[in-house]
Amino acid sequence: MNKAFFVLVLMVCLGLAERGSAGEFVVEVTRGQDNAVPIAIVPFAAPGAAAAGAAAAGAADLDVAQIVSNDLARSGRFKAMDRKDMVEEPHAGANISFDDWRRLGNDYIVVGLMSPQGADRYNIAFELFNVLNHQRLLGFQISANRPGLRLASHQIADMIFDKITGIRGAFATRIAYVSVAGSLPNRSYRLIVADADGENPHVVMQSNEPLMSPAWSPDGQSLAYVSFEHRLPTVYVQYLKTGERHVVSAKAGVNQAPAWSPDGKKLALTLSTRDGNLDVYVLDLSTDALTRVTDDPAIDTEPQWSRDGQSLYFTSDRAGGPQIYKVGLQPGDRPRRLTFQGNYNARPRVSPDESQLAFVTQEEGAYRIAVMDLKGRSDVQVLTKGQFDVSPSYAPNGAMIIYASRDRGRGVLALVTPDSRVQERLVSSEGEVQEPAWSPF
């Protein structure tokens, strides 16, 4: 049982990698909220521009208002108005005919100006209005150079999302994922960091051997991951700004599933003992001191930290099949089983406020993403309906879960809200992607 379970866990971690590579993503919203908030994001223009948005968008070669609109629509909570349905394009609150926009079915409107500020720098001023009562809810200016315009666009979307929903936006965050290209024996793997919408990708690491299990440090500056570049699994930590990296665990046997402690000072890891059994350990990054957390003949793997850093969630087959447990880090603490529904529950991921646990469950012979309520009656809800939905990761605001899935025989990234009301896919135009991890704020 243990050996079979280990093979299955390894398959999940590797995402059943096949042919493909990372490229530009196409966002497909497959299910949105029925009560999505109607909003108009009017194209931003430079002062005096004859064609709305032409001067700003043309000068910067980037349509800021469209990125904002795409972000809000992608959340599933907003229904962004199509530009072709806009009868006018005001760029300041004084020019808005609120009754017209209300008749067009909008609850909110965003208007703005984008002005050059010297060579390769732009100032973006925008306003958010409630169409129904004409109230100005938000007014802000943000400055950015050309490379920073996409980030500025996401930040604007974050402010609007926060103001209307009361939830901190996460559009300006990033995702890490693994891209796989080619076929054996000439397969290549790339660890990539991109904006939360899949755009602006940057290759962090490339290898002809598998890369897996990327995990963000709490400050968003580093990634821990597993590389097989020397034929054996090795855990690295890489600083993203410089590309500098170092080995943190290369012990004989298995080194896998790194997870950062909330203070960024430790890593929880899965390591194998001399007899090949897998257990959970905690590595102090400053001293290299290693503390064994679990000690059981079963396979214990896939650790995740509690919010306070005093406990670990993990997967174990000690009850005869993979289930999720929680254990405190004080000497003598004993693991407590959390999942009881179904024969397969693995890969735990804790929501930012630790009110929920996302994990992979088996239903009708398929692997799907489920969530468990940690604050109430431990209710479990299966969120997805794919055949191979794995590797869940929460957005830092807890509003979305990104995961790896299969679409027409290839690996894609997909997103779902914790209530399953909004679902979408990020499909690479060039092929295979897997193992997503969402950054902190």
Coordinates of C-alpha atoms in Angstrom, one line a residue:
M1 CA 0.0 0.0 0.0
N2 CA 2.8 2.4 1.0
K3 CA 4.8 1.9 -2.2
A4 CA 1.7 2.3 -4.4
F5 CA 0.7 5.4 -2.5
F6 CA 4.2 6.9 -3.0
V7 CA 4.1 6.3 -6.7
L8 CA 0.7 8.0 -6.9
V9 CA 1.9 11.0 -4.8
L10 CA 4.9 11.3 -7.1
M11 CA 2.7 11.3 -10.2
V12 CA 0.5 14.0 -8.7
C13 CA 3.6 16.1 -7.9
L14 CA 5.0 15.8 -11.4
G15 CA 1.6 16.5 -12.9
L16 CA 1.8 13.7 -15.4
A17 CA 4.0 15.9 -17.5
E18 CA 3.7 15.5 -21.2
R19 CA 4.6 17.5 -24.3
G20 CA 4.3 21.3 -24.4
S21 CA 5.9 24.6 -23.3
A22 CA 4.9 27.8 -21.6
G23 CA 3.6 30.7 -23.7
E24 CA 1.0 33.4 -23.7
F25 CA -2.1 32.5 -21.8
V26 CA -5.7 32.8 -22.9
V27 CA -8.1 33.4 -20.1
E28 CA -11.4 31.5 -20.4
V29 CA -14.0 32.2 -17.8
T30 CA -16.1 29.0 -17.8
R31 CA -18.4 30.0 -15.0
G32 CA -19.1 33.5 -13.5
Q33 CA -21.4 34.8 -10.7
D34 CA -25.0 35.3 -11.7
N35 CA -25.0 38.5 -9.8
A36 CA -21.7 39.9 -11.1
V37 CA -21.5 43.7 -10.6
P38 CA -21.8 45.6 -13.9
I39 CA -19.0 48.1 -14.3
A40 CA -17.7 50.3 -17.2
I41 CA -13.9 50.9 -17.5
V42 CA -13.7 53.7 -20.0
P43 CA -10.5 53.8 -22.1
F44 CA -7.9 56.2 -20.5
A45 CA -6.8 59.1 -22.7
A46 CA -4.1 61.7 -22.7
P47 CA -5.4 65.3 -22.3
G48 CA -6.7 66.5 -25.6
A49 CA -6.5 63.2 -27.4
A50 CA -8.8 63.2 -30.4
A51 CA -9.5 59.4 -30.2
A52 CA -10.2 58.1 -26.7
G53 CA -7.1 56.4 -25.3
A54 CA -5.2 56.7 -28.5
A55 CA -2.4 59.0 -27.3
A56 CA -1.9 57.2 -24.0
A57 CA -2.3 53.7 -25.3
G58 CA -0.3 54.4 -28.4
A59 CA 2.5 56.2 -26.6
A60 CA 2.9 53.5 -24.0
D61 CA 2.0 50.6 -26.3
L62 CA -0.2 49.2 -23.5
D63 CA -3.9 49.6 -22.8
V64 CA -4.0 50.2 -19.1
A65 CA -7.8 50.5 -18.9
Q66 CA -8.2 47.2 -20.8
I67 CA -5.9 45.4 -18.3
V68 CA -8.0 46.8 -15.5
S69 CA -11.2 45.7 -17.2
N70 CA -9.8 42.2 -17.8
D71 CA -8.6 41.8 -14.2
L72 CA -12.0 42.7 -12.8
A73 CA -13.9 40.5 -15.3
R74 CA -11.5 37.6 -14.6
S75 CA -12.4 37.7 -10.9
G76 CA -15.9 36.6 -11.8
R77 CA -17.3 39.2 -9.5
F78 CA -17.6 41.9 -12.1
K79 CA -19.2 42.1 -15.6
A80 CA -17.1 44.6 -17.5
M81 CA -18.9 46.6 -20.2
D82 CA -17.8 45.9 -23.8
R83 CA -16.3 49.0 -25.3
K84 CA -18.3 48.8 -28.4
D85 CA -21.4 49.4 -26.3
M86 CA -20.1 52.6 -24.8
V87 CA -21.9 55.6 -26.3
E88 CA -19.3 58.1 -25.0
E89 CA -15.9 58.0 -23.4
P90 CA -15.5 60.6 -20.6
H91 CA -12.1 60.9 -18.9
A92 CA -13.1 62.9 -15.8
G93 CA -16.0 62.8 -13.3
A94 CA -17.3 66.2 -14.5
N95 CA -17.9 64.8 -18.0
I96 CA -19.9 61.7 -16.9
S97 CA -23.6 61.6 -17.9
F98 CA -24.6 59.3 -15.1
D99 CA -28.2 58.7 -16.3
D100 CA -26.9 57.5 -19.6
W101 CA -24.5 55.0 -17.9
R102 CA -27.3 53.9 -15.6
R103 CA -29.6 53.2 -18.5
L104 CA -26.8 51.1 -20.0
G105 CA -27.0 48.9 -16.9
N106 CA -23.8 49.9 -15.1
D107 CA -23.5 50.2 -11.3
Y108 CA -20.0 51.7 -11.4
I109 CA -17.8 53.6 -13.9
V110 CA -14.1 54.2 -14.0
V111 CA -12.6 57.1 -15.9
G112 CA -9.0 58.2 -16.2
L113 CA -6.2 60.1 -17.9
M114 CA -2.8 58.9 -18.9
S115 CA -0.1 61.6 -19.3
P116 CA 3.5 61.3 -20.4
Q117 CA 5.9 62.6 -17.7
G118 CA 9.2 62.9 -19.5
A119 CA 11.0 60.2 -21.3
D120 CA 9.5 56.7 -20.8
R121 CA 7.4 57.7 -17.8
Y122 CA 3.7 58.1 -17.4
N123 CA 1.2 59.4 -14.9
I124 CA -2.2 57.7 -14.6
A125 CA -5.0 59.5 -12.8
F126 CA -8.3 57.6 -12.4
E127 CA -11.6 57.9 -10.6
L128 CA -14.2 55.4 -9.6
F129 CA -17.9 56.5 -9.3
N130 CA -21.1 54.9 -8.2
V131 CA -23.4 55.4 -11.2
L132 CA -26.6 55.2 -9.1
N133 CA -25.9 58.0 -6.7
H134 CA -23.1 59.8 -8.5
Q135 CA -20.8 59.4 -5.6
R136 CA -17.0 59.6 -6.2
L137 CA -15.7 56.5 -4.4
L138 CA -12.0 56.7 -5.3
G139 CA -9.6 59.0 -6.9
F140 CA -5.9 58.2 -7.3
Q141 CA -2.8 58.9 -9.3
I142 CA 0.0 56.4 -10.0
S143 CA 3.3 56.9 -11.8
A144 CA 5.1 54.2 -13.7
N145 CA 7.8 53.8 -16.4
R146 CA 7.1 51.7 -19.5
P147 CA 8.1 48.3 -17.9
G148 CA 6.0 49.2 -14.8
L149 CA 2.7 50.0 -16.6
R150 CA 1.4 46.5 -16.4
L151 CA 2.0 46.3 -12.7
A152 CA 0.4 49.8 -12.3
S153 CA -2.7 48.5 -14.2
H154 CA -3.0 45.6 -11.8
Q155 CA -2.6 47.9 -8.8
I156 CA -5.4 50.1 -10.1
A157 CA -7.6 47.0 -10.5
D158 CA -6.7 46.0 -6.9
M159 CA -7.8 49.4 -5.5
I160 CA -11.1 49.2 -7.4
F161 CA -11.8 45.6 -6.3
D162 CA -11.0 46.5 -2.7
K163 CA -13.2 49.6 -2.7
I164 CA -16.3 47.8 -4.1
T165 CA -16.0 44.4 -2.5
G166 CA -14.2 45.1 0.7
I167 CA -11.7 42.4 -0.2
R168 CA -8.0 43.2 -0.8
G169 CA -7.2 42.7 -4.5
A170 CA -4.6 40.2 -5.6
F171 CA -4.2 41.2 -9.3
A172 CA -0.7 42.7 -8.7
T173 CA 0.6 39.4 -7.2
R174 CA 2.4 36.7 -9.2
I175 CA 2.2 33.0 -9.8
A176 CA 5.0 30.4 -10.2
Y177 CA 4.5 27.3 -12.3
V178 CA 6.4 24.6 -14.2
S179 CA 6.5 24.4 -18.0
V180 CA 7.4 21.2 -19.8
A181 CA 8.5 21.1 -23.4
G182 CA 9.6 18.3 -25.8
S183 CA 9.4 14.6 -25.5
L184 CA 11.6 12.0 -23.8
P185 CA 14.6 11.8 -23.9
N186 CA 14.8 15.5 -25.0
R187 CA 12.3 17.0 -22.5
S188 CA 13.1 20.3 -20.9
Y189 CA 11.6 21.9 -17.8
R190 CA 11.3 25.6 -16.9
L191 CA 10.3 27.2 -13.6
I192 CA 8.5 30.4 -14.5
V193 CA 7.2 33.4 -12.6
A194 CA 4.4 35.5 -14.2
D195 CA 1.8 38.0 -13.3
A196 CA -1.3 36.6 -11.7
D197 CA -3.1 36.7 -15.1
G198 CA -0.3 34.6 -16.7
E199 CA 1.2 37.5 -18.6
N200 CA 4.8 38.8 -18.4
P201 CA 6.5 35.4 -17.8
H202 CA 10.1 35.2 -16.7
V203 CA 12.1 32.0 -16.6
V204 CA 13.6 31.4 -13.1
M205 CA 15.3 28.0 -13.8
Q206 CA 15.6 25.7 -16.8
S207 CA 16.7 22.1 -16.8
N208 CA 16.6 18.9 -18.8
E209 CA 15.5 17.1 -15.6
P210 CA 12.2 17.6 -13.7
L211 CA 11.6 20.7 -11.7
M212 CA 8.7 20.5 -9.2
S213 CA 7.0 21.9 -6.0
P214 CA 7.7 25.6 -6.2
A215 CA 7.0 27.4 -3.0
W216 CA 7.1 31.2 -2.3
S217 CA 8.9 32.7 0.6
P218 CA 6.6 34.9 2.8
D219 CA 8.3 38.0 1.5
G220 CA 7.8 37.0 -2.1
Q221 CA 11.5 37.4 -2.8
S222 CA 12.5 33.8 -3.1
L223 CA 11.3 30.4 -4.3
A224 CA 12.1 27.0 -2.9
Y225 CA 11.7 24.1 -5.3
V226 CA 12.9 20.6 -6.1
S227 CA 15.3 19.9 -9.0
F228 CA 16.4 16.5 -10.4
E229 CA 19.2 18.2 -12.4
H230 CA 21.8 15.9 -10.7
R231 CA 19.5 12.9 -11.1
L232 CA 18.5 12.9 -7.5
P233 CA 15.9 15.2 -5.9
T234 CA 17.5 18.3 -4.3
V235 CA 15.7 21.2 -2.6
Y236 CA 17.0 24.7 -3.7
V237 CA 16.2 28.2 -2.6
Q238 CA 16.6 30.8 -5.3
Y239 CA 16.5 34.6 -4.8
L240 CA 14.4 35.9 -7.7
K241 CA 16.0 39.4 -8.0
T242 CA 19.5 38.1 -8.7
G243 CA 19.0 34.5 -9.6
E244 CA 21.3 33.4 -6.9
R245 CA 20.4 30.0 -5.5
H246 CA 21.8 27.5 -3.0
V247 CA 21.1 23.9 -1.9
V248 CA 19.2 23.5 1.3
S249 CA 18.6 19.8 1.3
A250 CA 20.4 17.1 -0.7
K251 CA 20.3 14.1 1.6
A252 CA 20.5 10.6 0.3
G253 CA 17.1 9.5 -0.8
V254 CA 14.0 11.7 -1.1
N255 CA 14.1 15.5 -0.7
Q256 CA 10.7 17.0 -1.6
A257 CA 7.7 19.2 -0.9
P258 CA 9.4 22.3 0.6
A259 CA 7.1 24.7 2.5
W260 CA 8.1 28.0 4.1
S261 CA 7.3 28.8 7.7
P262 CA 5.3 32.0 8.1
D263 CA 8.4 33.9 9.4
G264 CA 10.5 32.7 6.5
K265 CA 13.1 31.2 8.8
K266 CA 12.4 27.5 8.3
L267 CA 11.3 25.0 5.7
A268 CA 9.1 22.0 6.3
L269 CA 10.3 19.1 4.0
T270 CA 9.6 15.5 3.2
L271 CA 12.7 13.4 3.6
S272 CA 13.3 9.6 3.5
T273 CA 14.9 7.6 6.2
R274 CA 17.5 4.9 5.5
D275 CA 14.8 2.3 5.0
G276 CA 13.2 4.5 2.3
N277 CA 10.2 5.6 4.4
L278 CA 9.0 9.2 4.1
D279 CA 8.5 11.5 7.1
V280 CA 8.1 15.3 7.7
Y281 CA 11.0 17.4 9.0
V282 CA 11.6 21.0 9.7
L283 CA 14.8 22.6 8.6
D284 CA 16.2 25.8 10.2
L285 CA 17.6 27.8 7.4
S286 CA 20.0 29.8 9.5
T287 CA 21.6 26.8 11.4
D288 CA 20.8 23.8 9.1
A289 CA 19.4 22.1 12.2
L290 CA 16.9 19.4 11.2
T291 CA 14.0 18.4 13.4
R292 CA 11.9 15.3 12.8
V293 CA 8.2 16.0 13.1
T294 CA 6.6 12.6 12.2
D295 CA 7.9 9.2 13.0
D296 CA 5.6 6.5 11.6
P297 CA 6.0 3.4 9.4
A298 CA 3.5 5.1 7.0
I299 CA 4.4 7.7 4.4
D300 CA 4.0 11.2 5.7
T301 CA 4.5 13.9 3.1
E302 CA 3.3 17.3 1.6
P303 CA 3.6 19.5 4.8
Q304 CA 2.0 22.9 5.1
W305 CA 2.3 25.4 7.9
S306 CA -0.5 26.7 10.1
R307 CA -0.9 30.4 10.2
D308 CA 0.8 30.8 13.5
G309 CA 3.7 28.5 12.6
Q310 CA 3.0 26.2 15.5
S311 CA 1.6 23.3 13.6
L312 CA 1.9 21.4 10.3
Y313 CA -0.8 19.9 8.0
F314 CA 0.4 16.9 6.0
T315 CA -0.7 13.9 4.0
S316 CA -0.3 10.4 5.5
D317 CA -1.4 6.9 4.6
R318 CA -1.2 5.7 8.2
A319 CA -4.9 4.8 8.1
G320 CA -4.6 2.7 5.0
G321 CA -5.0 5.4 2.4
P322 CA -3.9 9.0 1.9
Q323 CA -5.7 11.4 4.4
I324 CA -4.8 14.8 5.8
Y325 CA -3.6 15.2 9.4
K326 CA -2.5 18.1 11.6
V327 CA 0.3 17.9 14.2
G328 CA 1.7 20.5 16.6
L329 CA 5.5 21.1 16.7
Q330 CA 5.9 20.8 20.5
P331 CA 7.5 17.6 21.7
G332 CA 5.0 14.9 22.4
D333 CA 2.3 16.4 20.1
R334 CA 0.4 13.6 18.2
P335 CA -1.1 13.9 14.7
R336 CA -4.8 14.4 14.5
R337 CA -6.7 13.2 11.4
L338 CA -8.8 15.9 9.6
T339 CA -10.3 14.2 6.6
F340 CA -12.7 11.3 6.7
Q341 CA -14.9 11.7 3.6
G342 CA -13.6 9.4 0.8
N343 CA -10.6 7.1 0.4
Y344 CA -8.2 9.7 -1.0
N345 CA -7.4 13.2 0.3
A346 CA -4.0 14.7 -0.2
R347 CA -1.9 17.9 -1.0
P348 CA -3.3 20.2 1.8
R349 CA -3.2 23.9 1.3
V350 CA -4.4 26.3 4.0
S351 CA -6.3 29.5 3.2
P352 CA -4.6 32.8 4.3
D353 CA -6.9 33.2 7.3
E354 CA -6.8 29.4 8.0
S355 CA -10.6 29.2 7.9
Q356 CA -10.4 26.7 5.1
L357 CA -8.3 23.8 3.8
A358 CA -8.0 23.1 0.1
F359 CA -6.9 19.6 -1.0
V360 CA -7.0 17.0 -3.8
T361 CA -9.8 14.4 -3.3
Q362 CA -10.8 11.4 -5.4
E363 CA -14.4 11.4 -6.6
E364 CA -15.9 9.0 -9.2
G365 CA -12.3 7.9 -10.1
A366 CA -11.2 11.4 -10.8
Y367 CA -8.9 13.7 -8.9
R368 CA -10.6 17.0 -8.0
I369 CA -10.1 20.1 -5.8
A370 CA -12.1 20.2 -2.6
V371 CA -12.2 22.5 0.4
M372 CA -12.9 21.8 4.1
D373 CA -14.3 24.3 6.7
L374 CA -11.8 24.4 9.5
K375 CA -13.7 26.8 11.7
G376 CA -17.1 25.1 11.8
R377 CA -18.4 21.6 11.3
S378 CA -15.5 20.4 9.0
D379 CA -17.9 20.4 6.0
V380 CA -16.3 19.3 2.7
Q381 CA -17.2 20.7 -0.7
V382 CA -15.9 19.4 -4.0
L383 CA -15.2 22.5 -6.2
T384 CA -14.2 21.1 -9.6
K385 CA -15.3 18.4 -12.1
G386 CA -12.2 17.6 -14.0
Q387 CA -10.5 14.2 -14.4
F388 CA -7.1 15.4 -13.1
D389 CA -7.3 18.5 -11.0
V390 CA -4.3 18.8 -8.6
S391 CA -1.9 21.2 -6.9
P392 CA -4.2 23.8 -5.4
S393 CA -2.8 27.1 -4.2
Y394 CA -4.7 30.0 -2.6
A395 CA -4.5 33.6 -3.7
P396 CA -3.1 35.7 -0.9
N397 CA -6.6 37.2 -0.3
G398 CA -8.2 33.8 -0.2
A399 CA -10.7 34.8 -3.0
M400 CA -9.4 32.3 -5.6
I401 CA -7.7 28.9 -5.8
I402 CA -5.3 28.2 -8.7
Y403 CA -4.7 24.6 -9.6
A404 CA -3.3 22.3 -12.4
S405 CA -5.8 20.6 -14.7
R406 CA -6.1 18.8 -18.0
D407 CA -7.8 20.2 -21.1
R408 CA -8.0 18.3 -24.3
G409 CA -5.1 16.2 -23.3
R410 CA -2.7 18.9 -22.1
G411 CA -1.8 20.6 -18.9
V412 CA -3.5 23.9 -18.1
L413 CA -3.8 26.1 -15.1
A414 CA -7.3 26.7 -13.8
L415 CA -8.9 28.9 -11.1
V416 CA -12.0 28.4 -8.9
T417 CA -13.5 30.5 -6.1
P418 CA -13.8 28.7 -2.7
D419 CA -17.6 28.6 -3.2
S420 CA -17.1 27.2 -6.8
R421 CA -19.3 30.0 -8.2
V422 CA -16.6 31.3 -10.5
Q423 CA -14.3 29.0 -12.6
E424 CA -11.8 29.8 -15.4
R425 CA -8.9 28.4 -17.2
L426 CA -5.5 29.8 -18.2
V427 CA -4.6 28.0 -21.3
S428 CA -1.1 28.4 -22.7
S429 CA -1.1 29.0 -26.5
E430 CA 2.1 26.8 -26.7
G431 CA 1.3 23.8 -24.5
E432 CA 2.0 22.2 -21.1
V433 CA 1.9 24.0 -17.7
Q434 CA 1.6 22.5 -14.2
E435 CA 2.4 22.9 -10.4
P436 CA 1.1 26.5 -9.8
A437 CA 1.9 28.4 -6.7
W438 CA 0.4 31.8 -5.9
S439 CA 2.7 34.4 -4.4
P440 CA 2.0 36.4 -1.2
F441 CA 1.1 40.0 -1.4

